[in-house]
Coordinates of C-alpha atoms and ligand atoms in Angstrom, one line a residue:
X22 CA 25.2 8.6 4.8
X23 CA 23.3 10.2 7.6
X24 CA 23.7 8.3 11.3
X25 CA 20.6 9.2 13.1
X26 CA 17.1 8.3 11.2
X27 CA 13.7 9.9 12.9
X28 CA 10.6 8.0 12.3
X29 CA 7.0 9.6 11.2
X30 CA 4.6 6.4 11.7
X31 CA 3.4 4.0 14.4
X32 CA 2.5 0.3 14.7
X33 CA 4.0 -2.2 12.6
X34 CA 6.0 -0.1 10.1
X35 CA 7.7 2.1 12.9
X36 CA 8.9 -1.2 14.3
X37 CA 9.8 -3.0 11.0
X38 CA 11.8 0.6 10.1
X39 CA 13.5 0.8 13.0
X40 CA 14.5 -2.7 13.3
X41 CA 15.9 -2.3 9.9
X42 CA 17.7 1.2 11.2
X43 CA 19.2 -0.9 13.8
X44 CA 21.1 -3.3 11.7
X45 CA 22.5 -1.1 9.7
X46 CA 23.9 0.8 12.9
X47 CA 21.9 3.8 12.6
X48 CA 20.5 5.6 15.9
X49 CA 16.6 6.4 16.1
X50 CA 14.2 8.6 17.4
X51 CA 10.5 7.6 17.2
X52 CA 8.0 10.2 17.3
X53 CA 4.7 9.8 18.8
X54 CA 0.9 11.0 20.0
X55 CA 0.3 10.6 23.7
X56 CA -2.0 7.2 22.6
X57 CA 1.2 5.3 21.6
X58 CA 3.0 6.2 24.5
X59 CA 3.3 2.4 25.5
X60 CA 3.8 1.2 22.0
X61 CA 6.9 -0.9 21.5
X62 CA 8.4 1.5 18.5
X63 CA 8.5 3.9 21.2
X64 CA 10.1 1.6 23.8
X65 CA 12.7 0.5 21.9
X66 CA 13.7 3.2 19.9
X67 CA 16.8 5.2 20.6
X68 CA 15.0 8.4 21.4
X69 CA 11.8 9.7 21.5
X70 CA 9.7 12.7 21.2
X71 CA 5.9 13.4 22.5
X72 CA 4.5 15.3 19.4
X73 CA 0.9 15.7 20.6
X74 CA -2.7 14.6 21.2
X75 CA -4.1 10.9 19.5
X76 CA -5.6 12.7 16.5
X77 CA -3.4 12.1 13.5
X78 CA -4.1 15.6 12.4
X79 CA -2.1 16.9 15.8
X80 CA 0.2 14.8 15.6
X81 CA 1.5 12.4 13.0
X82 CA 0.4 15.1 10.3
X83 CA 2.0 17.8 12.4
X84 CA 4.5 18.9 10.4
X85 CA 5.9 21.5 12.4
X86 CA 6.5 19.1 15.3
X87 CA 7.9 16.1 13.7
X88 CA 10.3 18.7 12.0
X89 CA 11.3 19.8 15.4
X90 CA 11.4 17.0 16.7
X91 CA 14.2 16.5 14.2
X92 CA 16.1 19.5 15.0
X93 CA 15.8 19.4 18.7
X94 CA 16.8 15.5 18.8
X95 CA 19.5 16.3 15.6
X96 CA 18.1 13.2 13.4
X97 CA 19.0 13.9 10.0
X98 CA 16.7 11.8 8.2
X99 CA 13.1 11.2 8.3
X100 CA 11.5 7.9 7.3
X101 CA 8.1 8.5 6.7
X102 CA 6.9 5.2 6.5
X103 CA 3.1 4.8 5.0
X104 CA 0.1 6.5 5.1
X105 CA -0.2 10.1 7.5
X106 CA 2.8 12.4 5.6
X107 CA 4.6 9.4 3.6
X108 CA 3.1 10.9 0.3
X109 CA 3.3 14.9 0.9
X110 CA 5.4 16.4 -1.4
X111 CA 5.4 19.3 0.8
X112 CA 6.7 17.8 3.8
X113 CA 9.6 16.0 1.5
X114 CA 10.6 19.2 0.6
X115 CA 10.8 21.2 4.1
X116 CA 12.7 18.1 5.5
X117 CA 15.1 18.4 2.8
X118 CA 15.1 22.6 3.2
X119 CA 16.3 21.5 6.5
X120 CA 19.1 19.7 5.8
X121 CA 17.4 16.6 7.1
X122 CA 16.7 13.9 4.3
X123 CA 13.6 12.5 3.7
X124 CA 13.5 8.5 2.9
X125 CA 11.9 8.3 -0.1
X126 CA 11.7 9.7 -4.1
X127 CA 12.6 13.7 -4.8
X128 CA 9.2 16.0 -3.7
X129 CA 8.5 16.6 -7.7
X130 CA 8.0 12.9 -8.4
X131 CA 5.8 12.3 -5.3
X132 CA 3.7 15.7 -6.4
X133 CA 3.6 14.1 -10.1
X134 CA 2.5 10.7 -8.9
X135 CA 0.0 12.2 -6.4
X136 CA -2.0 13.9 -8.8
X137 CA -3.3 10.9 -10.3
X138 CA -4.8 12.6 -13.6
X139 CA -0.7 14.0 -14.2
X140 CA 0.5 10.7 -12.9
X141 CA -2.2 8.7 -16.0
X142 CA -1.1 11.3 -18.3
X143 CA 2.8 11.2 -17.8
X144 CA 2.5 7.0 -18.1
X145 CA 1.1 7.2 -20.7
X146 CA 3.8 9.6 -22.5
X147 CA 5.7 7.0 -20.8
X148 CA 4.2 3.8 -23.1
X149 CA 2.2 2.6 -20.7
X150 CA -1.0 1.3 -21.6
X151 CA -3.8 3.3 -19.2
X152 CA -7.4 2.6 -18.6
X153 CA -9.5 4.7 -21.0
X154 CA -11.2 7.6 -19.4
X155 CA -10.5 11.5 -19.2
X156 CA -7.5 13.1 -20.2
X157 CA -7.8 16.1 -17.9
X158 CA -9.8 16.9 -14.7
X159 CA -13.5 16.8 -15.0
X160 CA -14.6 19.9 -13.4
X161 CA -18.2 19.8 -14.7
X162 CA -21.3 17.2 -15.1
X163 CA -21.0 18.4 -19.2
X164 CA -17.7 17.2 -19.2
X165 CA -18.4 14.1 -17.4
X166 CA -21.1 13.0 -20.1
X167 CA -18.9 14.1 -23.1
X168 CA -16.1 11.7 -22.0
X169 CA -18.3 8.8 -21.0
X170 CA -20.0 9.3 -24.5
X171 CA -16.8 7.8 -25.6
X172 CA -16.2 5.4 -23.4
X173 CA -19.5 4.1 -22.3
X174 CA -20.7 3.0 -19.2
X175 CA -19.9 1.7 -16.3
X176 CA -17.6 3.8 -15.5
X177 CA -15.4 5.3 -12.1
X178 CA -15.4 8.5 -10.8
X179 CA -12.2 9.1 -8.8
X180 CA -10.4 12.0 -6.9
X181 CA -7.3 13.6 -8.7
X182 CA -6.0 13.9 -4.7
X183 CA -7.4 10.1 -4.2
X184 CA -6.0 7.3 -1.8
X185 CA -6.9 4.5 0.7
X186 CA -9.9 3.8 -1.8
X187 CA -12.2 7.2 -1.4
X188 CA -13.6 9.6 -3.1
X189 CA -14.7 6.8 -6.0
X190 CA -17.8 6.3 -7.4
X191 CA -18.8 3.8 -9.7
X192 CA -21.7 4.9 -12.2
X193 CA -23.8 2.2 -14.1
X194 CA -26.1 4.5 -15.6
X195 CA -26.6 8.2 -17.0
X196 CA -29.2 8.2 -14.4
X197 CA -27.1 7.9 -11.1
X198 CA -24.1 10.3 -13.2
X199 CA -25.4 13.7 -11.7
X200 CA -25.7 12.6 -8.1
X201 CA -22.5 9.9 -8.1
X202 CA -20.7 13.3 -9.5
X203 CA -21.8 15.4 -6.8
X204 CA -21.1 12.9 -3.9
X205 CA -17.7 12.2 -5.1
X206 CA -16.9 15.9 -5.6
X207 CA -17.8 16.5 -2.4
X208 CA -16.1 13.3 -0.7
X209 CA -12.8 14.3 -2.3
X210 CA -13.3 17.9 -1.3
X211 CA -14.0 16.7 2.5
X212 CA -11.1 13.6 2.5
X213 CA -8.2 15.5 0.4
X214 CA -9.4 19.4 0.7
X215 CA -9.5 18.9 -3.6
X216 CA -12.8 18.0 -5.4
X217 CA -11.3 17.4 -8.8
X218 CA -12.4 14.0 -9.9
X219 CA -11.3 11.9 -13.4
X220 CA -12.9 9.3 -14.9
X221 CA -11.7 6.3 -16.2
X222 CA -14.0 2.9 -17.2
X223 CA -14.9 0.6 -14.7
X224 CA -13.3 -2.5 -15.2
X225 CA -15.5 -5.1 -13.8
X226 CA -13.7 -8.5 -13.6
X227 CA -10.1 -7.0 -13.6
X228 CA -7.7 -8.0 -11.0
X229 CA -4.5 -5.7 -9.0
X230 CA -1.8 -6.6 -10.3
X231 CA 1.2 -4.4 -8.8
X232 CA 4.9 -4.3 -9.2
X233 CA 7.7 -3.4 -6.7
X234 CA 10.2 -0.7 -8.3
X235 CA 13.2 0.5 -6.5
X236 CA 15.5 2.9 -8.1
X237 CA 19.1 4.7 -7.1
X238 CA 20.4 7.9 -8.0
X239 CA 22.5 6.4 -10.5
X240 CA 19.6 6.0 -12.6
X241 CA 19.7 2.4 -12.3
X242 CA 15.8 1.1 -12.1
X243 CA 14.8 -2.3 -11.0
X244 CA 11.2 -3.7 -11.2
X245 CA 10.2 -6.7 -9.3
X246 CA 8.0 -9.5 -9.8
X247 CA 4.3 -8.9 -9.3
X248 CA 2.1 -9.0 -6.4
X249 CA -1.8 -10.0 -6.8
X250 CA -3.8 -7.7 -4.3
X251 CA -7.6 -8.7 -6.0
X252 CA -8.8 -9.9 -2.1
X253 CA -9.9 -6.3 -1.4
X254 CA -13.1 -5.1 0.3
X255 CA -14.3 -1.4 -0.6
X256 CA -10.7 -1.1 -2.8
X257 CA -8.9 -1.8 0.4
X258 CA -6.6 -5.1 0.3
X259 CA -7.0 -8.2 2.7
X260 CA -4.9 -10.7 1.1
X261 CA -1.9 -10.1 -1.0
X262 CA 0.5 -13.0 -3.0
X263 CA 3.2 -13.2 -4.9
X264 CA 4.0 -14.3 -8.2
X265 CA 0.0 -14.3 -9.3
X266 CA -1.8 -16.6 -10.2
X267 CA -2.9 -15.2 -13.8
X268 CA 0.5 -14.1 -14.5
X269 CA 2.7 -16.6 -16.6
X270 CA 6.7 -15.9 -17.3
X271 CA 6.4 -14.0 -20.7
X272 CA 3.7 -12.0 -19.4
X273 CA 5.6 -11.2 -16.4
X274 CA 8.6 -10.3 -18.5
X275 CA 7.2 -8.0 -20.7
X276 CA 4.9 -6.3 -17.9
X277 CA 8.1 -5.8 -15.6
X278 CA 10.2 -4.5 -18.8
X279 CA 6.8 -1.8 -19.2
X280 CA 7.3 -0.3 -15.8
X281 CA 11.2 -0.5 -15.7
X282 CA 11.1 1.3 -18.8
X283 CA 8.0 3.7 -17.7
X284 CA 10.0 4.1 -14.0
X285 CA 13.3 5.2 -16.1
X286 CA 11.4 7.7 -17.9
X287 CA 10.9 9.9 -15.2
X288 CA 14.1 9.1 -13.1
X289 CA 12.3 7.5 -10.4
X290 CA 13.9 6.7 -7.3
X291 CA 13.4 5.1 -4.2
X292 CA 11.0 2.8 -3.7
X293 CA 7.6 3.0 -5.3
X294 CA 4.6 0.7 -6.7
X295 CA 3.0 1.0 -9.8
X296 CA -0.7 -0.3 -9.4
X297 CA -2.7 -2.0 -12.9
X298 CA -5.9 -3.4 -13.6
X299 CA -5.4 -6.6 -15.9
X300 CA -8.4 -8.2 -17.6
X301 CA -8.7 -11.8 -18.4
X302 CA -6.9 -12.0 -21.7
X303 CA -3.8 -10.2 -19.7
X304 CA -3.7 -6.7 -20.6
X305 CA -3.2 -4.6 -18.3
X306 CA -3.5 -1.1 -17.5
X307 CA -1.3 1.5 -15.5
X308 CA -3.9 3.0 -12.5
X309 CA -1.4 4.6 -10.1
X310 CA 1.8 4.7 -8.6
X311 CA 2.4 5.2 -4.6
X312 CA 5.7 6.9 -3.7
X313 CA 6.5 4.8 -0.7
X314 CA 7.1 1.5 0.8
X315 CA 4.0 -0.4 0.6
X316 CA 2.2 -2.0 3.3
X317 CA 2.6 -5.6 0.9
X318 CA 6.2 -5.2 0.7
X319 CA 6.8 -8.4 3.1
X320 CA 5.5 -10.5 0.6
X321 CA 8.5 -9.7 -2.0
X322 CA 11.2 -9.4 -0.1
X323 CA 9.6 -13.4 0.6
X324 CA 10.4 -14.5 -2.5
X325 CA 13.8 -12.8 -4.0
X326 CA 15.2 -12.8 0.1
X327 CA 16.2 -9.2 0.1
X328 CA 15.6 -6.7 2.6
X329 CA 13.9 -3.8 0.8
X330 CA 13.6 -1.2 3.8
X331 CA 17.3 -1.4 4.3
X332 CA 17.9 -0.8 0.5
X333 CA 15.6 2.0 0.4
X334 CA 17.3 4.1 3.5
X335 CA 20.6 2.7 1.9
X336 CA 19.0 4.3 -1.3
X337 CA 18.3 7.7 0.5
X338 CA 22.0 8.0 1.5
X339 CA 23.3 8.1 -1.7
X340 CA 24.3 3.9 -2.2
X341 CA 23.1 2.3 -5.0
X342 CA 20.7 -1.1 -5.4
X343 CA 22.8 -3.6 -4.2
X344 CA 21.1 -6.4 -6.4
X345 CA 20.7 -6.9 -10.6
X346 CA 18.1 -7.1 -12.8
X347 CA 18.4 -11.0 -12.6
X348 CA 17.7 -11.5 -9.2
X349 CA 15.7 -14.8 -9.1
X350 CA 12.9 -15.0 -7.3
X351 CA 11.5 -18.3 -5.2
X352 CA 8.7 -20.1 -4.0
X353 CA 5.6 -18.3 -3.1
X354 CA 3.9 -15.8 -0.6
X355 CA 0.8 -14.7 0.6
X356 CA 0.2 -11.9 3.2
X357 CA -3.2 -11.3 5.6
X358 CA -3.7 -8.3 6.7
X359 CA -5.2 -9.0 10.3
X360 CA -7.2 -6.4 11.3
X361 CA -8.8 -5.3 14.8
X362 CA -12.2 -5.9 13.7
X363 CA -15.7 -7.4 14.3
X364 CA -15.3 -10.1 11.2
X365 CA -18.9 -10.3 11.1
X366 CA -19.9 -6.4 10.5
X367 CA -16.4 -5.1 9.9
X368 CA -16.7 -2.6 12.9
X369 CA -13.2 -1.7 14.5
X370 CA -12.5 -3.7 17.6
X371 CA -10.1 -1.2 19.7
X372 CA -9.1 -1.9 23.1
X373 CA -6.7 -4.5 25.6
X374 CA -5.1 -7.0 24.1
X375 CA -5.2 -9.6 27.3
X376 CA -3.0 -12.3 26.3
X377 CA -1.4 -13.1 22.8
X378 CA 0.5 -15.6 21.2
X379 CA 1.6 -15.7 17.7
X380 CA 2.4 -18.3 15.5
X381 CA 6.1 -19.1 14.3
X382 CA 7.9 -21.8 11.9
X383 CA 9.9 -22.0 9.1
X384 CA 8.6 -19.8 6.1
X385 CA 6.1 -17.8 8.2
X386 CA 6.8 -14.1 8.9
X387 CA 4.6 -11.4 11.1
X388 CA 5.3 -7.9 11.2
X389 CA 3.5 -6.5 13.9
X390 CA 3.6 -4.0 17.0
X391 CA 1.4 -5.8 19.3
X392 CA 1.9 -7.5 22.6
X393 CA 0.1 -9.3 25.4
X394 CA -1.4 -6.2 28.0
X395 CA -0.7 -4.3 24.9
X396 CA -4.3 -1.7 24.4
X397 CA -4.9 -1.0 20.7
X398 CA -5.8 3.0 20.5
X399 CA -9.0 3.5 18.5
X400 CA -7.8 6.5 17.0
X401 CA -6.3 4.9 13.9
X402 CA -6.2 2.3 11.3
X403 CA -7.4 -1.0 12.5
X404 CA -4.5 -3.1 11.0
X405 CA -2.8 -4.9 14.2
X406 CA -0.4 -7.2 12.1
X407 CA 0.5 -9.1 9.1
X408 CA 1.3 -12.6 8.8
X409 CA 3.6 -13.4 5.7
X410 CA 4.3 -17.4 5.1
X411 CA 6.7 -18.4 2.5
X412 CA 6.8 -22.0 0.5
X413 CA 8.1 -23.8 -2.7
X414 CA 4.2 -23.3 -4.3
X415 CA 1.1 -21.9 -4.0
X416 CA -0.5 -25.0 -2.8
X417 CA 2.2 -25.2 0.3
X418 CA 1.4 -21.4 1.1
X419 CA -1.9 -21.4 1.4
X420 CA -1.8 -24.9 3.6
X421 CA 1.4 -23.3 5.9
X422 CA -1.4 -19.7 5.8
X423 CA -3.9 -21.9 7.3
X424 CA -1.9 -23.5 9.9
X425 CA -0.6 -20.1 11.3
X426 CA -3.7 -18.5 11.1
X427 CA -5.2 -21.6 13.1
X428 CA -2.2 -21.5 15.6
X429 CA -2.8 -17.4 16.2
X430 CA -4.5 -16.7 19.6
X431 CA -5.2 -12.8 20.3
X432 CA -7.3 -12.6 23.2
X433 CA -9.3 -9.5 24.3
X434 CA -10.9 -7.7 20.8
X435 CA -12.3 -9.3 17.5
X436 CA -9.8 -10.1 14.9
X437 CA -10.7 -10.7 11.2
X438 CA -9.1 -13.7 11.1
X439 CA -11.9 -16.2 10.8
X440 CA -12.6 -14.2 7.5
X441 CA -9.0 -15.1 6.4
X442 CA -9.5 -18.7 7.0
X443 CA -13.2 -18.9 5.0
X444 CA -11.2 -17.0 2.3
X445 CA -8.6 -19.5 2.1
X446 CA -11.4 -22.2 2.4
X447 CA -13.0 -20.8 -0.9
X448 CA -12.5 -23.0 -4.2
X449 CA -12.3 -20.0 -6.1
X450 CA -9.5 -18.7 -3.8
X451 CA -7.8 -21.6 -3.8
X452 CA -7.7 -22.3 -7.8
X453 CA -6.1 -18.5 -8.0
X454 CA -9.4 -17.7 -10.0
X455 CA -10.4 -14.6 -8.5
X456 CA -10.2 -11.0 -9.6
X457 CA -11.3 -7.4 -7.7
X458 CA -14.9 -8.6 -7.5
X459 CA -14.1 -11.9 -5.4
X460 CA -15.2 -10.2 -2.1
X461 CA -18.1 -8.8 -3.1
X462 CA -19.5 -12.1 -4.6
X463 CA -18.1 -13.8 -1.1
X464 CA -20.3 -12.3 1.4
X465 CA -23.1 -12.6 -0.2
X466 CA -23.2 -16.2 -0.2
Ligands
ADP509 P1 -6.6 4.3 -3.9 O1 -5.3 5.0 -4.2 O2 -7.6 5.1 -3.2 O3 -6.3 3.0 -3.2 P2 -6.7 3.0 -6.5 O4 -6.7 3.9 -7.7 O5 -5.4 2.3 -6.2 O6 -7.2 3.9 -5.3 O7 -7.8 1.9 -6.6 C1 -8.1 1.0 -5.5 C2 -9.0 -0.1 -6.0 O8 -10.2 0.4 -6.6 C3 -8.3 -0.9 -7.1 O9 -7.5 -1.9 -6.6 C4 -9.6 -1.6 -7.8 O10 -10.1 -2.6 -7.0 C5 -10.6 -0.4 -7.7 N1 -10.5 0.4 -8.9 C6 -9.9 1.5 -9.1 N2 -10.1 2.0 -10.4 C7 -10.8 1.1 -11.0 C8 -11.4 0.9 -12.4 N3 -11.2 1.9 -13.3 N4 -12.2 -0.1 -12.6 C9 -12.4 -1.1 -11.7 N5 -11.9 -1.0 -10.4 C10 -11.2 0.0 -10.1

């Protein structure tokens, strides 16, 4: 096992990584841009290490100084947390050519699972079922029509490189194809430096259904019980829960047996999450898998009352899952994702924090970095915290949801918790008969 663990990320996940560093004895050193100078990963961490300027691209996606950073501080392990490097195979792979281990699966399955076309390709070897669409890139408009010829319209346009819900297009018609293929090309070029784009068929009322895999080096594979991430506005997720509503017991079984199986296949390790669509009659179909812990993650550990960034680093240093297959899971959890943010127009809302005071209780959770006096740095992604509440049922949840978003006071920028609380107002919402669409209809009305 290594003993001193350095940490790639900010905000919430730096402090829920290090915290879980900290009880299992393990020293830290947080890296950081000079905008997150006064952020509390950085003030409580063991050590710490200026890496450069607020833009991600000098800093958090430095390689060269977070590796050094390493060296100089003699951390040998990296926890990349999510987002900025936590899915670059190449920056797995130079930790690990410097004897320092990177948190997380080997480079080659992060650089299979990252190409999304390979990653629908190798499930499907795997017997999973996939969303129809191309079998390889789609490098021309030619090739676009011949594969939609088969499939029919609508259909999605998608980047190979893709992630944090760009570089997709939906296309309703053969008469927005040419221009939807040459905006989406060129998103993907500009967002992930790779225009290659596949196609697969829209799938209009589908929800997200995702599962939790962890895996050891034993080869021992454990799938978890699904989360529902369908609350989502442009493909990004607002609201997560757990078990879904639309998924009953033998449905559950048989999906989690899939991507145990499909996980196996491919000796996966770490943790990871594959992503389906699943239409209304319950099938479902693979759509991707990310190679790291996953922003949702509160929401399971909830339920089955495991800690699942301790078992990943545990994982990393050569110990095995420390739970079974059986593990039995409990009650019901629901996550919002409260964002900086103008819930009106959905601009970011940077700046001082003046006073804040969050709520607390039995079954109610929040994972966040933030503090009274604490200023919010507009250089990166606008989520400020995440409140987790855990009950017996559904019905309990979303009631205990509502009290601590009502009981949440952050004073000094626009949160988008009075969205949350309309959400949860909503009879659709609160039947647990919603799918991907559900925002969209929502603020129209
Ligand atoms: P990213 O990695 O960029 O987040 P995903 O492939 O995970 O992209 O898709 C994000 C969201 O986009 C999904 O949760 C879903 O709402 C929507 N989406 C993606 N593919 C399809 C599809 N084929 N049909 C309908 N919606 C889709």
């Amino acid at each position: 096992m290594f003993s001193k663990v350095l940490i790639a990320n900010r905000g919430e996940i730096a402090l829920r990584i290090l915290r879980a560093c900290k009880e299992l004895g393990l020293k830290t050193v947080i890296v950081y841009s000079e905008a997150d100078k006064n952020s509390l990963p950085v003030l409580l961490a063991d050590e710490k290490v200026c890496i450069g300027p607020p833009k991600a691209s000098d800093s958090y996606l430095n390689v060269a100084s977070i590796i050094s950073a390493a060296e100089i501080t003699r951390a040998d392990a990296v926890h990349p947390g999510y987002g900025f490097l936590a899915e670059n195979p190449r920056f797995a792979e130079i930790c690990e050519n410097h004897g320092i281990k990177f948190i997380g699966p080997p480079a080659e399955i992060i650089r299979l699972m990252g190409d999304k076309q390979k990653a629908r390709q190798t499930m499907k070897n795997a017997k999973l079922p996939i969303i129809p669409g191309s079998n390889e890139v789609v490098n021309s408009l030619r090739e676009a029509k011949k594969i939609i010829s088969s499939i029919g319209y609508p259909v999605m346009l998608k980047a190979v490189a893709g992630g944090g819900g760009k570089g997709m297009r939906i296309v309703h018609s053969s008469s927005q194809l040419e221009e939807a293929f040459q905006i989406a090309q060129a998103e993907a070029e500009a967002s992930f430096g790779n225009p290659s784009l596949y196609i697969e068929k829209y799938l209009e009322d589908a929800r997200h259904i995702e599962v939790q895999v962890i895996g050891d080096s034993t080869g021992k594979v454990v799938a978890l019980a699904e989360r529902e991430c369908s609350v989502q506005r442009k493909h990004q997720k607002i609201i997560e829960e757990t078990p879904s509503p639309a998924v009953n017991e033998k449905l559950r079984k048989k999906l989690l047996k899939d991507v145990e199986q499909a996980a196996s296949a491919i000796g996966y390790q770490s943790l990871g999450t594959f992503e389906f669509l699943m239409d209304k009659d319950g099938n479902y179909y693979f759509m991707e898998a990310n190679t790291r812990v996953q922003v949702e993650h509160p929401i399971t550990e909830m339920i089955y009352d495991i800690d699942l960034v301790k078992e990943q680093i545990k994982i990393a240093g050569g110990e095995k899952i420390s739970f079974d297959k059986n593990l039995e899971k409990r009650g019901h959890s629901i996550e919002c994702r409260i964002n900086a943010e103008d819930p009106e127009n959905f601009t970011p809302s940077p700046g001082k924090i003046e006073f804040s005071a969050l709520p607390g209780g039995p079954g109610i959770r929040i994972d966040t970095a933030i503090y009274s006096g604490y200023e919010i740095p507009p250089f990166y992604d606008s989520l400020i915290a995440k409140i987790i509440v855990h009950a017996s049922n559904r019905e309990e949840a979303i009631n205990k949801m509502k009290v601590a978003l009502e009981t949440t006071t952050i004073v000094g920028i626009k949160t988008n918790i009075p969205l949350h609380l309309n959400i949860l107002a909503n009879s659709s919402f609160k039947k647990g008969d919603y799918n991907i669409r559900f925002m969209e209809n929502f603020l129209k009305k």
